[in-house]
PDB file of C-alpha atoms in Angstrom:
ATOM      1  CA  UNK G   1     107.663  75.575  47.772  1.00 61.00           C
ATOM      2  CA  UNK G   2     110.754  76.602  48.901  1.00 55.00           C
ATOM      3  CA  UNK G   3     108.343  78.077  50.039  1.00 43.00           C
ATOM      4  CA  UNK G   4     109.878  78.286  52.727  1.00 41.00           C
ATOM      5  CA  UNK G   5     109.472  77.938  50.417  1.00 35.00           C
ATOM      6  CA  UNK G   6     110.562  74.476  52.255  1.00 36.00           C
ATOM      7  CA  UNK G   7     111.681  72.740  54.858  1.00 34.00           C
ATOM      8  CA  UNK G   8     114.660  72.035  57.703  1.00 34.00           C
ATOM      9  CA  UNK G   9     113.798  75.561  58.036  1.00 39.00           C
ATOM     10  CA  UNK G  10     110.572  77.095  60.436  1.00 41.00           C
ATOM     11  CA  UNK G  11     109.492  79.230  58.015  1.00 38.00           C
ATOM     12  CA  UNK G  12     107.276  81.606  57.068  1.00 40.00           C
ATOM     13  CA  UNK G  13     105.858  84.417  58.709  1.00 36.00           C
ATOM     14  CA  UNK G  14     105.315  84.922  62.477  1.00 38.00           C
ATOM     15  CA  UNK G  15     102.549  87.662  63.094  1.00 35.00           C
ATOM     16  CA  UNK G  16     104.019  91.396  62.943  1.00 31.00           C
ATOM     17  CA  UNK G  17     107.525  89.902  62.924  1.00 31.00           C
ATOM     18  CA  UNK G  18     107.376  88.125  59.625  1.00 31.00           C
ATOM     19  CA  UNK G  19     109.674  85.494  60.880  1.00 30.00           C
ATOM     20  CA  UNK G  20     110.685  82.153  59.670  1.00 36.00           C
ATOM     21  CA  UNK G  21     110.705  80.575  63.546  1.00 39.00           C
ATOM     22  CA  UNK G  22     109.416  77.652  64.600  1.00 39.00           C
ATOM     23  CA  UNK G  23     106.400  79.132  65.090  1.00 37.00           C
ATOM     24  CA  UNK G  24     106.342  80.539  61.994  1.00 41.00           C
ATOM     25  CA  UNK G  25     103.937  78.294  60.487  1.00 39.00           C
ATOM     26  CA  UNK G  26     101.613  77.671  63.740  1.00 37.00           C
ATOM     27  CA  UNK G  27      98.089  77.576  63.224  1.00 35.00           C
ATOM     28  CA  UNK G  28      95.463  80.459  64.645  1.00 35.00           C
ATOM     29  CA  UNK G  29      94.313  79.384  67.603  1.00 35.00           C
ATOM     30  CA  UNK G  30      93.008  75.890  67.550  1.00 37.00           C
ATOM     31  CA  UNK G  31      92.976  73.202  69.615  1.00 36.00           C
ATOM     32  CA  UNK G  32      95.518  69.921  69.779  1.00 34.00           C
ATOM     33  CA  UNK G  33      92.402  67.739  69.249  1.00 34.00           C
ATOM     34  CA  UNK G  34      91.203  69.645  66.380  1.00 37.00           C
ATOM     35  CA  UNK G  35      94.287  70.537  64.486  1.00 38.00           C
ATOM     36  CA  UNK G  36      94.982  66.318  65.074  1.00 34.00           C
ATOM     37  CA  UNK G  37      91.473  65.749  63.081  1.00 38.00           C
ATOM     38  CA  UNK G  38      92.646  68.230  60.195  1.00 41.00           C
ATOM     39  CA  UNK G  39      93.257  66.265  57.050  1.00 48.00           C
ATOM     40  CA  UNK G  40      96.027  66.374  54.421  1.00 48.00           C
ATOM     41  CA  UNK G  41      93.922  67.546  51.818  1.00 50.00           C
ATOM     42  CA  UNK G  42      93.216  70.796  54.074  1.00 72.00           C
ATOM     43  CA  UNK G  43      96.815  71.386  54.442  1.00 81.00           C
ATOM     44  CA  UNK G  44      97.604  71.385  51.024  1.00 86.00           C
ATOM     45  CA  UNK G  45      94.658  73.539  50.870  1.00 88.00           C
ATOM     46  CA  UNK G  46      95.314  75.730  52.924  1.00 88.00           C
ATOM     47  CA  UNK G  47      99.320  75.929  51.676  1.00 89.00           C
ATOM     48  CA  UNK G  48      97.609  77.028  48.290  1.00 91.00           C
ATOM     49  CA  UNK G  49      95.724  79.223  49.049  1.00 90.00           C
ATOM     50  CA  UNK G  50      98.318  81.464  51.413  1.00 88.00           C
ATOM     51  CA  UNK G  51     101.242  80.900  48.545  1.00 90.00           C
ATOM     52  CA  UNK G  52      99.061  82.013  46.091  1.00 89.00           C
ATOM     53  CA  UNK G  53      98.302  85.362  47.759  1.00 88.00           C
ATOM     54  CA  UNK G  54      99.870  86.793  50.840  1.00 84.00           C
ATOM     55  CA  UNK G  55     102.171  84.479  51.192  1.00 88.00           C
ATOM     56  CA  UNK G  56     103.601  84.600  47.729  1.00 91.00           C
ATOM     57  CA  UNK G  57     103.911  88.386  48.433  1.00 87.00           C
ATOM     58  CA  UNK G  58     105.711  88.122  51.418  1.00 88.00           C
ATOM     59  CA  UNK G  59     107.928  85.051  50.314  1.00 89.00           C
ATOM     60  CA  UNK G  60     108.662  86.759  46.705  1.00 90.00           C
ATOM     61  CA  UNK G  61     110.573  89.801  48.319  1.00 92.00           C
ATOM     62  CA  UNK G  62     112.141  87.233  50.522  1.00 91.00           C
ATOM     63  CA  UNK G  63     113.721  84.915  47.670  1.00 90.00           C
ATOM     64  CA  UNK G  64     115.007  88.299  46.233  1.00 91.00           C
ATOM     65  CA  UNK G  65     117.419  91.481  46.652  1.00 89.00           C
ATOM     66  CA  UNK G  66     114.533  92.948  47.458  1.00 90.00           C
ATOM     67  CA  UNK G  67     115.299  95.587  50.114  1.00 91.00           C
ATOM     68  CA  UNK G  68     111.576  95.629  51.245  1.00 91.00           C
ATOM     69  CA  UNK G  69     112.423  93.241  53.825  1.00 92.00           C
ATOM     70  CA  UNK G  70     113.436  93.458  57.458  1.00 92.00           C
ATOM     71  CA  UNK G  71     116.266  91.910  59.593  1.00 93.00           C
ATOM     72  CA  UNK G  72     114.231  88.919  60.314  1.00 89.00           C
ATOM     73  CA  UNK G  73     113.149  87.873  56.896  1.00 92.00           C
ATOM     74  CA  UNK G  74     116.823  89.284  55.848  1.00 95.00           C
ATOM     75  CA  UNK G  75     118.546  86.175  58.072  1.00 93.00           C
ATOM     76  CA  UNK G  76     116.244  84.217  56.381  1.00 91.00           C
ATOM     77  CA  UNK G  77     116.830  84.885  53.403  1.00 93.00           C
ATOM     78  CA  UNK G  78     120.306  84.573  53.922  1.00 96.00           C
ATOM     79  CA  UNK G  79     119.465  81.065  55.275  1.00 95.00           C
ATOM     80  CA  UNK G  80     118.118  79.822  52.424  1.00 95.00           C
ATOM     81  CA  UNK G  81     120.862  80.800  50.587  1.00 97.00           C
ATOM     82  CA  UNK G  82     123.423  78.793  52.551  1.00 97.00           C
ATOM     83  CA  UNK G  83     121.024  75.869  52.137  1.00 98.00           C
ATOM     84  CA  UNK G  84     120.760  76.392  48.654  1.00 98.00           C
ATOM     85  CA  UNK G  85     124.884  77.388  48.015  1.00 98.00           C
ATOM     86  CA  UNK G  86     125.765  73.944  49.973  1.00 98.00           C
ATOM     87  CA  UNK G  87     123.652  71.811  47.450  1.00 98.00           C
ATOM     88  CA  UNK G  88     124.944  74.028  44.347  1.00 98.00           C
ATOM     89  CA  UNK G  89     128.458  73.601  46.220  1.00 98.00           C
ATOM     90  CA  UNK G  90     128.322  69.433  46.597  1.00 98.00           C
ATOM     91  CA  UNK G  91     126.968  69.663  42.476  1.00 97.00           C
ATOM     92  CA  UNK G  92     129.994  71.313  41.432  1.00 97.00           C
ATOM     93  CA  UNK G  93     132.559  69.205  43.202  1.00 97.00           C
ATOM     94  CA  UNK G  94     130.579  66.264  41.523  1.00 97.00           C
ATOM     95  CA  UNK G  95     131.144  67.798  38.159  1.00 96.00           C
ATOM     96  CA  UNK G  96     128.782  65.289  36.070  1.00 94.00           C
ATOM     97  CA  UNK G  97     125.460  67.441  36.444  1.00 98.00           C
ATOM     98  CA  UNK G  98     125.292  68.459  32.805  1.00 97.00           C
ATOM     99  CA  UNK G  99     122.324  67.120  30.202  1.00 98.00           C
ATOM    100  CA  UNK G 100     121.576  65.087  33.149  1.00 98.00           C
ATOM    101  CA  UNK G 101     117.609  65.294  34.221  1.00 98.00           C
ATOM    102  CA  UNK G 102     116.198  67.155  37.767  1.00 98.00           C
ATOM    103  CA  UNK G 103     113.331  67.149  38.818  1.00 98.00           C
ATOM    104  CA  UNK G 104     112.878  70.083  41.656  1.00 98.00           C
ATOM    105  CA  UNK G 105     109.563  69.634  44.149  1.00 98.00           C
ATOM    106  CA  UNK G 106     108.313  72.550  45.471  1.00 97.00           C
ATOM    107  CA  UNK G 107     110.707  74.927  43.493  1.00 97.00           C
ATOM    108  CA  UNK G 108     109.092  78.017  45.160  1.00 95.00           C
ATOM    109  CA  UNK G 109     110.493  80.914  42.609  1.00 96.00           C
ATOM    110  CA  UNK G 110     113.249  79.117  41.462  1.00 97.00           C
ATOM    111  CA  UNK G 111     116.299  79.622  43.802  1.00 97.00           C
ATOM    112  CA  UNK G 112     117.495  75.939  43.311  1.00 98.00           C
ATOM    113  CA  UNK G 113     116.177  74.760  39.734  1.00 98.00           C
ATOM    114  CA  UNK G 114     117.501  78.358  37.961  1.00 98.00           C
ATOM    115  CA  UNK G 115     121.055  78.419  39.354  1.00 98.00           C
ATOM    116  CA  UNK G 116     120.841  74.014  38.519  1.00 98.00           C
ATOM    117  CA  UNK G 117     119.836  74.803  34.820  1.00 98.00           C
ATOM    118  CA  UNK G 118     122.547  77.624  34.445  1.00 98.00           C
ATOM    119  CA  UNK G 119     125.136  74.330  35.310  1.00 98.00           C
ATOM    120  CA  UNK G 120     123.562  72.580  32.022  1.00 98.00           C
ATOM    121  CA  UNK G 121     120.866  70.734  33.785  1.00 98.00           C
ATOM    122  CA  UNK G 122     117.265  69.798  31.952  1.00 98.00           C
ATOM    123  CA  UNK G 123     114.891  70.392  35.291  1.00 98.00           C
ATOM    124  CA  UNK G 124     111.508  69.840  35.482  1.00 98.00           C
ATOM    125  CA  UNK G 125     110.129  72.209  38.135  1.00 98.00           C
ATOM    126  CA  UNK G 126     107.026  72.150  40.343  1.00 98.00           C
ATOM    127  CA  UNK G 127     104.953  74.085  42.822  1.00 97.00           C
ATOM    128  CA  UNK G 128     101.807  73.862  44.268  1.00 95.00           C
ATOM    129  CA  UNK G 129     101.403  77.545  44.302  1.00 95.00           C
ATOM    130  CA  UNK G 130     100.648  78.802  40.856  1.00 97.00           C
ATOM    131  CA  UNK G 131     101.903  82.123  41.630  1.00 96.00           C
ATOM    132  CA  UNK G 132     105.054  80.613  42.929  1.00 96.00           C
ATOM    133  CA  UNK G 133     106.102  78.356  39.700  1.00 97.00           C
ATOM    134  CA  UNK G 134     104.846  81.435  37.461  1.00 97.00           C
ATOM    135  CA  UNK G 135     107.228  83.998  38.774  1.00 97.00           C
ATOM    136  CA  UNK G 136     109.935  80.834  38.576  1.00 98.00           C
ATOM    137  CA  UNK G 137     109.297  80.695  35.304  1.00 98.00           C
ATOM    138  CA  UNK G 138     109.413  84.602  34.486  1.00 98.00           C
ATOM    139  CA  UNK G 139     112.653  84.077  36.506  1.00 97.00           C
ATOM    140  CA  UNK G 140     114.329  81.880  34.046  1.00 98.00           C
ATOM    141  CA  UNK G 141     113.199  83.213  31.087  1.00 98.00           C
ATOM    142  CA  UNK G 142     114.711  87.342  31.991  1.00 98.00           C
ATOM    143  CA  UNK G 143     117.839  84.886  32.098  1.00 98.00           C
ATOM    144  CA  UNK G 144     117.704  83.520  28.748  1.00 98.00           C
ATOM    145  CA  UNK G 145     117.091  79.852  30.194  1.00 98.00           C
ATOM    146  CA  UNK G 146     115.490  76.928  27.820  1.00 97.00           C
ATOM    147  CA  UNK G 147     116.003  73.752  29.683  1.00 98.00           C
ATOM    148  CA  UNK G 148     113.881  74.570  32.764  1.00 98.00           C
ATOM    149  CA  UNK G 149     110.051  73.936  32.428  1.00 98.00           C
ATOM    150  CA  UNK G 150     108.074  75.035  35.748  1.00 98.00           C
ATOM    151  CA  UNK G 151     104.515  74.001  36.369  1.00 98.00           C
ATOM    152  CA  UNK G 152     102.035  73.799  38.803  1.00 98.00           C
ATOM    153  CA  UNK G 153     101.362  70.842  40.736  1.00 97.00           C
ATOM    154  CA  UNK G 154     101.440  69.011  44.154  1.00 95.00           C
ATOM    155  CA  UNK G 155     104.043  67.230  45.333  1.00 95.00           C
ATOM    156  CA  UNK G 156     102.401  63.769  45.652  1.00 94.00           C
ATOM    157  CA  UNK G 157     100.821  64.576  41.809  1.00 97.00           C
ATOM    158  CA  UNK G 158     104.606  64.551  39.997  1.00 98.00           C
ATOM    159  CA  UNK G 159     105.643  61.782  38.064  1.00 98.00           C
ATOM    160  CA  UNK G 160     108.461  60.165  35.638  1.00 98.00           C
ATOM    161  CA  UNK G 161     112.142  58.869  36.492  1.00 98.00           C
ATOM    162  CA  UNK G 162     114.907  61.642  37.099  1.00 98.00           C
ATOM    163  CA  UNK G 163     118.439  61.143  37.701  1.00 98.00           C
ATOM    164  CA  UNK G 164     118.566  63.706  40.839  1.00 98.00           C
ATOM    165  CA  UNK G 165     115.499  64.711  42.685  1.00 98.00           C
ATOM    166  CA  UNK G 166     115.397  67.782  45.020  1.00 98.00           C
ATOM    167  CA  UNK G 167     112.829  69.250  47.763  1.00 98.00           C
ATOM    168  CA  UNK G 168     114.115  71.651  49.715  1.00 97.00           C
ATOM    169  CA  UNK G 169     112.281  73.481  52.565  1.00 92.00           C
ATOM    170  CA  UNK G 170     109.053  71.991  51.622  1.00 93.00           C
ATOM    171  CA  UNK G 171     108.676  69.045  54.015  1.00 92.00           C
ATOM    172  CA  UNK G 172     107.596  72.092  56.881  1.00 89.00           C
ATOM    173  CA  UNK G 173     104.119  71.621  55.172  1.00 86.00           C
ATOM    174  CA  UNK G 174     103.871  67.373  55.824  1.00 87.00           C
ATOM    175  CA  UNK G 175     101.969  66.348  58.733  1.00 88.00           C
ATOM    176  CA  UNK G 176     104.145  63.569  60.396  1.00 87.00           C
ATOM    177  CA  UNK G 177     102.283  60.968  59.607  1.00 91.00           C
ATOM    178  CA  UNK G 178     102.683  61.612  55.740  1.00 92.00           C
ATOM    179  CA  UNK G 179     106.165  62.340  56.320  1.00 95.00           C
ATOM    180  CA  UNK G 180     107.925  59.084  55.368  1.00 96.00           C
ATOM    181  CA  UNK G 181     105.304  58.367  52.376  1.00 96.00           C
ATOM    182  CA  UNK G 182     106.570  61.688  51.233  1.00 96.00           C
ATOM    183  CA  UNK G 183     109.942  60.553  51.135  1.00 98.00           C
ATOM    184  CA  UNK G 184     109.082  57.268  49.340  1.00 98.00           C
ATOM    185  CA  UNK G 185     107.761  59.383  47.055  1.00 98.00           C
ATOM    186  CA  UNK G 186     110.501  61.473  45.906  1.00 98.00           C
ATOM    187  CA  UNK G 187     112.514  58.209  46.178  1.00 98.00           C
ATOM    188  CA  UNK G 188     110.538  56.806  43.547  1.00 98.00           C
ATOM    189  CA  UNK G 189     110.488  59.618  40.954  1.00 98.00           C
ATOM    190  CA  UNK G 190     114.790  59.269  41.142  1.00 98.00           C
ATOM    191  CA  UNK G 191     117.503  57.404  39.571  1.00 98.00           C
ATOM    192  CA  UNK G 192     120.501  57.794  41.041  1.00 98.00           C
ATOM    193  CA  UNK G 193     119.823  60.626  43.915  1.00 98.00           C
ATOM    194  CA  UNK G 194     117.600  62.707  45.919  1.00 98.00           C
ATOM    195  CA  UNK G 195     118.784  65.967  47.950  1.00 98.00           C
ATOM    196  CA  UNK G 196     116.154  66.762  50.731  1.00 98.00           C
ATOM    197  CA  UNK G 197     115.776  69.501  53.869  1.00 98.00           C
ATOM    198  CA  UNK G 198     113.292  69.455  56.842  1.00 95.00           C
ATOM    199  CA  UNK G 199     112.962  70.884  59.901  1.00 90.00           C
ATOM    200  CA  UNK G 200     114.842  68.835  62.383  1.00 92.00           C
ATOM    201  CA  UNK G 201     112.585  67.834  65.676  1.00 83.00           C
ATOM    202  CA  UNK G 202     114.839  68.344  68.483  1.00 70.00           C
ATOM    203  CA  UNK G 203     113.972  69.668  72.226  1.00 56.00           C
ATOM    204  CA  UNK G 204     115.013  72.380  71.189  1.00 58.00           C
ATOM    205  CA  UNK G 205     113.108  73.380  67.956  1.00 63.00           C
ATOM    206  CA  UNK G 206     110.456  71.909  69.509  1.00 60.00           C
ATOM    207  CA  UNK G 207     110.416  74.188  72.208  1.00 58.00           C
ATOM    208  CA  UNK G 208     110.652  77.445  70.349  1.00 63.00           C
ATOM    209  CA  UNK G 209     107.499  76.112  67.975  1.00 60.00           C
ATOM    210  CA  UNK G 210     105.407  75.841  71.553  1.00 61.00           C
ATOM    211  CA  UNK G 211     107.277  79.134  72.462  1.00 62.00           C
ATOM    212  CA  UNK G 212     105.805  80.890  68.873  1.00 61.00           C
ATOM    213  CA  UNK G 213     102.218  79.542  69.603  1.00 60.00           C
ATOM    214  CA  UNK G 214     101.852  81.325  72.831  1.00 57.00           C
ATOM    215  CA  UNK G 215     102.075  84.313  70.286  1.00 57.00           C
ATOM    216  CA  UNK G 216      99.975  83.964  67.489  1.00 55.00           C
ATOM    217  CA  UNK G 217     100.092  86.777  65.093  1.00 53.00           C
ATOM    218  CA  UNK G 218      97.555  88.466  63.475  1.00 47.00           C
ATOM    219  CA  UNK G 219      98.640  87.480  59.618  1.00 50.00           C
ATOM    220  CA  UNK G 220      97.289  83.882  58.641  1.00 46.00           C
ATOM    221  CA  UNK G 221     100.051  81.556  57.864  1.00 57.00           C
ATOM    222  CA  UNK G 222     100.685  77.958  57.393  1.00 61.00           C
ATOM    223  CA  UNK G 223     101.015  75.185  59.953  1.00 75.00           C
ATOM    224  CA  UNK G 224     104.277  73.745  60.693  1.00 81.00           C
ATOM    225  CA  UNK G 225     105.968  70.582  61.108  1.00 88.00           C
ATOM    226  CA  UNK G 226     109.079  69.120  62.264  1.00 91.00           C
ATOM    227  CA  UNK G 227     110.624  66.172  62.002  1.00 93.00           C
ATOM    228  CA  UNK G 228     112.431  63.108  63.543  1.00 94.00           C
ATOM    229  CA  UNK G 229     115.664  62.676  61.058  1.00 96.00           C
ATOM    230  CA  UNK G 230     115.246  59.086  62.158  1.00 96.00           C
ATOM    231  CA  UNK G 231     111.883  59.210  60.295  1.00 96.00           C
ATOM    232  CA  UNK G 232     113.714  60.410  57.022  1.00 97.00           C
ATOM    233  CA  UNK G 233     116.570  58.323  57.019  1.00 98.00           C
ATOM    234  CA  UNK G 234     114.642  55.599  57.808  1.00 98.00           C
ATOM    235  CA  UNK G 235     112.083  55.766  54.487  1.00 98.00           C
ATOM    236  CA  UNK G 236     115.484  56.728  52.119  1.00 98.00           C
ATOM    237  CA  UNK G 237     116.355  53.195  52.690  1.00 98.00           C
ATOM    238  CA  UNK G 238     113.312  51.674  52.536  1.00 98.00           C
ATOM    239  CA  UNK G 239     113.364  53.250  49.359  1.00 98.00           C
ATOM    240  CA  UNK G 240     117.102  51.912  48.624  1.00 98.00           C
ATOM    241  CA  UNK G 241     118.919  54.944  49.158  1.00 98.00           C
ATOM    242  CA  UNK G 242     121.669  56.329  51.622  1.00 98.00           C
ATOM    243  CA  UNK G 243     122.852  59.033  53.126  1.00 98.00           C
ATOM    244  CA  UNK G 244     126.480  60.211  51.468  1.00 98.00           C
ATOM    245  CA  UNK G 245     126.570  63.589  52.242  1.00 98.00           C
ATOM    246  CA  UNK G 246     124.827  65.920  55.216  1.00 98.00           C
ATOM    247  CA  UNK G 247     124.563  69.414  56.135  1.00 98.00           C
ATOM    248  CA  UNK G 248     122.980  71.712  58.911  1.00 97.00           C
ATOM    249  CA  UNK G 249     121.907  75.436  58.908  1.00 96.00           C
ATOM    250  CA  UNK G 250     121.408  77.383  61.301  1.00 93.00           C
ATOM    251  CA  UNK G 251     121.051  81.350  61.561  1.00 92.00           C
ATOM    252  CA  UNK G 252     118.595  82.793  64.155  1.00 88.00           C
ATOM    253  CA  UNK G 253     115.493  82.278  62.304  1.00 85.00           C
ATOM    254  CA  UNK G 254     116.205  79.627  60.021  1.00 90.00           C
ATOM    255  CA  UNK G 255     116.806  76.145  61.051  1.00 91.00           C
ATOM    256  CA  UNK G 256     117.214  73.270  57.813  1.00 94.00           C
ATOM    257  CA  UNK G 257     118.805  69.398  57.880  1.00 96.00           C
ATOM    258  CA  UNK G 258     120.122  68.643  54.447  1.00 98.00           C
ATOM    259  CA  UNK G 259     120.407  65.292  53.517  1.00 98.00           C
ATOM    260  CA  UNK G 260     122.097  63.855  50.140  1.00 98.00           C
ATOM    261  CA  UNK G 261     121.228  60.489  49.372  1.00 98.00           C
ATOM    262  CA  UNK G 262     122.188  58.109  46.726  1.00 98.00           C
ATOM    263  CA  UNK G 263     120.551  55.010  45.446  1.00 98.00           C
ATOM    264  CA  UNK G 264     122.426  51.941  46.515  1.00 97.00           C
TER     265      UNK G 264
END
């Protein structure tokens, strides 16, 4: 779910700020020991159950010209759009994306997979959060588009071959341990290439996630998870892929690696 749908990015909502920080996606107050014995299954949980209800509330005006927003989920909004105009950007230079197959993990409401089939594209569109691939497909069809079909499902639950395989600003939800296995997965549902975004694990990030937990908000949100691009680029070519093309963005509360990698 681009859901901050997502991802590179430290989304979601930080307490009364609504902010897509680092700490956007800390827990409520829990301890290192106990948050380490949390399993997958209650993250995914958990990332259900807030996209299906605040979240998608919050995250739907977001991912729109809504102007019930305020600066902070405005710049990341506008964040996500960069992220999302540099893949639609390196797809039109390539010029070859038409009646070929994508398959879009975590779509959130659409941002990437709508503006993909508008270029001629047959996608194949997934989120965990019902209410998230429902309004994606509502989306689509205001704009008169056939060759999208969105559906509900977890990442690790998709299946089939694709020729381009995208999940963007979703990888904020994957413990690090599950991380690479994540990858692998993707890797394995694509052809010819997969386009992926995390949140980059640097001293820095890091330290503005420890910063955001010495704040907790009141609103429940998601926990969040950075990565080692190491990790990543390490499990594309496991997988047999590498990196051709790569992209940061960066706005104040908004932070998303893009890699581009292509089967070799």
């Amino acid at each position: 779910m681009k859901t901050p749908t997502a991802a590179a990015l430290l989304l979601l909502s930080v307490g009364t700020t609504n902010a897509f920080t680092p700490s956007a996606f800390t827990p409520r107050s829990r301890t290192a020991s106990s948050a380490l014995s949390m399993s997958t299954v209650d993250d995914k949980t958990e990332v259900r159950e807030y996209f299906n209800n605040e979240g998608f509330n919050r995250w739907n005006k977001i991912y729109s010209e809504s102007d019930e927003v305020n600066s902070v989920q405005l710049d990341i909004r506008n964040g996500h759009d960069q992220t999302i105009a540099k893949i639609l950007n390196w797809i039109e230079a390539d010029n070859d994306i038409e009646g070929k197959s994508v398959c879009d993990c975590g779509c959130g409401v659409g941002s990437l997979a709508i503006p993909l089939a508008q270029m001629g594209a047959k996608v194949s569109a997934s989120d965990i959060s019902d209410a998230m691939a429902s309004e994606a497909a509502e989306r689509a069809k205001s704009l008169g588009i056939k060759n999208a079909n969105f559906y509900t499902s977890d990442l690790e639950s998709v299946t089939g071959k694709y020729d381009t395989v995208t999940c963007v600003d979703v990888a904020i939800h994957y413990p690090t341990d599950k991380m690479s296995e994540m990858v692998e997965h993707l890797c394995s549902l694509s052809n010819d290439r997969v386009l992926i975004s995390f949140a980059p694990k640097t001293w820095y990030y890091s330290f503005l996630k420890k910063v955001g937990e010495l704040f907790p908000g009141p609103s429940k949100t998601t926990r969040a998870y950075l990565h080692e691009e190491s990790v990543v680029r390490d499990a594309l070519k496991r997988s047999g892929f590498e990196v051709a093309r790569e992209e940061m963005t960066g706005t104040n509360f908004y932070f998303s690696r893009l890699l581009e990698a292509k089967r070799v």
